[in-house]
Each structure stands twice: as structure tokens, then as C-alpha cells.
XYZ file of C-alpha atoms in Angstrom:
158
model
C -12.013 -4.761 4.540
C -15.513 -6.222 5.767
C -16.155 -2.532 7.324
C -15.175 -1.013 3.856
C -17.382 -3.223 2.188
C -14.471 -4.252 -0.202
C -13.742 -7.587 -1.513
C -10.395 -9.487 -1.375
C -8.786 -7.057 -4.152
C -9.080 -3.227 -3.590
C -9.607 -2.053 -7.218
C -8.610 1.712 -8.421
C -12.186 2.260 -8.065
C -12.418 1.264 -4.524
C -9.498 3.558 -3.469
C -11.163 6.407 -5.327
C -14.727 5.506 -3.508
C -12.620 5.762 -0.223
C -11.085 8.917 -0.911
C -14.234 10.345 -2.611
C -12.456 11.348 -5.989
C -12.827 9.634 -9.373
C -10.213 6.629 -9.665
C -9.370 7.957 -13.310
C -7.924 11.013 -11.630
C -6.119 9.185 -9.261
C -4.543 6.750 -11.444
C -3.503 9.617 -14.089
C -2.404 12.200 -11.604
C 0.608 14.081 -12.111
C 3.196 13.129 -9.749
C 3.355 16.786 -7.955
C 6.158 15.981 -5.595
C 8.430 13.633 -7.194
C 11.490 15.036 -6.269
C 10.434 15.288 -2.586
C 11.267 12.385 -0.140
C 7.563 12.592 1.022
C 4.040 13.127 -0.272
C 1.551 14.822 1.744
C -2.320 15.280 2.266
C -3.856 18.666 3.749
C -7.638 19.467 4.438
C -9.154 22.698 3.986
C -12.050 23.423 5.974
C -12.710 19.561 6.732
C -14.762 19.131 3.546
C -11.778 18.719 0.757
C -8.523 17.279 0.892
C -5.374 17.860 -1.411
C -2.953 15.571 -2.157
C 0.560 15.988 -3.442
C 1.631 12.837 -4.782
C 5.197 11.579 -4.842
C 4.680 8.252 -6.770
C 4.031 7.606 -10.346
C 4.014 3.939 -10.971
C 0.791 2.480 -10.479
C 1.950 0.002 -7.913
C 3.758 2.551 -5.908
C 0.806 5.159 -6.327
C -1.620 2.352 -5.041
C 0.269 1.986 -2.326
C 0.778 5.630 -1.338
C -2.823 6.265 -1.534
C -3.571 3.625 0.964
C -0.984 4.910 2.994
C -2.811 8.410 3.002
C -6.287 6.488 3.772
C -4.123 4.840 6.796
C -3.035 8.338 7.941
C -6.789 9.447 7.901
C -7.440 6.728 10.255
C -4.247 7.286 12.374
C -5.276 11.186 12.588
C -8.867 10.587 12.860
C -9.307 12.562 9.591
C -7.839 15.917 10.927
C -5.408 17.927 8.912
C -2.031 17.643 7.313
C -0.458 14.340 6.706
C 3.070 13.219 5.540
C 3.722 9.894 3.936
C 7.518 9.338 4.158
C 10.160 6.789 4.370
C 10.717 7.385 7.905
C 10.320 5.054 10.718
C 7.951 6.868 12.863
C 5.136 4.721 14.711
C 2.674 7.090 12.431
C 4.771 5.880 9.231
C 4.997 2.235 10.431
C 1.085 2.080 10.692
C 0.360 3.857 7.306
C 2.673 0.847 6.019
C 0.835 -1.679 7.948
C -2.464 -0.478 7.156
C -1.701 -0.293 3.403
C -0.383 -3.655 3.292
C -3.365 -4.865 4.894
C -5.686 -3.175 2.873
C -4.347 -3.948 -0.253
C -3.277 -7.656 0.205
C -5.194 -9.185 3.297
C -3.661 -12.147 4.475
C -6.927 -14.313 3.851
C -6.289 -13.721 -0.015
C -2.676 -13.775 -0.114
C -3.003 -17.538 0.981
C -5.056 -18.108 -2.088
C -2.025 -17.122 -4.024
C 1.228 -18.129 -2.050
C 1.592 -21.360 0.026
C 2.612 -19.407 3.107
C 4.687 -22.225 4.424
C 6.497 -22.791 1.276
C 6.724 -19.491 -0.696
C 8.185 -19.272 -4.188
C 9.421 -16.422 -5.985
C 6.853 -17.129 -8.780
C 4.172 -17.120 -6.028
C 5.472 -13.789 -4.778
C 5.257 -12.200 -8.193
C 2.030 -13.565 -9.115
C 0.484 -12.331 -5.894
C 2.098 -8.941 -6.311
C 0.716 -8.812 -9.498
C -2.823 -9.528 -8.641
C -2.768 -7.286 -5.604
C -1.163 -4.518 -7.515
C 1.704 -4.138 -5.251
C 5.498 -4.630 -5.297
C 7.004 -7.820 -4.578
C 8.693 -6.395 -1.831
C 5.152 -5.535 0.176
C 4.416 -9.370 -0.213
C 7.817 -10.194 1.093
C 7.416 -8.032 3.999
C 4.127 -9.428 4.665
C 5.289 -12.573 4.840
C 8.351 -11.982 7.133
C 5.985 -10.121 9.558
C 4.011 -13.228 9.653
C 7.194 -15.321 10.434
C 6.542 -17.080 7.040
C 9.889 -15.807 5.858
C 13.481 -15.138 7.759
C 14.360 -11.709 8.088
C 17.162 -12.019 5.737
C 17.359 -9.659 2.662
C 14.868 -10.085 -0.256
C 18.177 -10.427 -2.700
C 19.401 -13.212 -0.160
C 15.986 -14.947 -0.272
C 15.579 -14.780 -4.219
C 19.279 -16.063 -4.580
C 18.525 -19.213 -2.337
C 15.125 -19.754 -4.145
């Protein structure tokens, strides 16, 4: 986040700046690939990228765009990128990058008691960072603050 000169919360305008497009266009763009199990980014002559977005809900759209930025890091800004649900190293990197970009751990600690996270704290954090609750749960699990049981089991126990 510091390298990108962003605060603790990545705003829509920040995503637009990173992708070099007006954030209003990103936020309101039609999901051009809503029936495909993936989104894509292509690059023309190295100066302009085109995005085929699959997600319309704003939190999903933010995460999808953050994954596209992660894919730019993965590929070094070269060519075609697929954003899918697969479990390849590239897809895992995209998801981890998006989580870290949109919800940095330092900022998450300001909202969630990581040693005793509650459902309410997770919902509040998801709203604050503009992501799904499952993103917050995944971050907490990956850092060892929540057990690796299903989210439904965890919510039921809380």
C-alpha cells in the first residue's frame, strides 16, 4: 500500500488511478462476461488494456479489479490475463494480492479483535473495506486467527 501511496482504505478512485481509467466507469461498467466463469484483461500495443468484467455487485467488482491489478504484477504487465475460480498459483496470487490491497492486516486490526473476532466485527470490516465477509474470514484464517472450518460452522458457533 505504501508503494502505491494509498491510505488504509482503497477507494474506487484509487482503483481507477491504478488502472488509469475514471473510477465512475469502473464502478458503473456493464459486466461484459457475466455468464462466463472468468473475467479477462487484454493489452493492445502495450498502451491500452481492455477488461471483460464478470462481476456486477460492487464488492465483487472491487475484488475482481484488485485481482486484475495483481495479475499485472504477476505478468509484469504483459498481455492476456484470466481472473477465474481455478486454484493455480497465478489465481492464488491474484486473490492474495487483492486481499492485501483492499484489506491490509494493519487496518483490519483497527476494526476486528483478531484474537476474538465476532460476526459483527467481520461484517463491519467487510463494509468498511468494500469486500465480502468471506474475504475477511479468509484473511483471518490465513493468518491463523480463525480455524479452518467452514464459514457456516464458524457463524453457527459464534
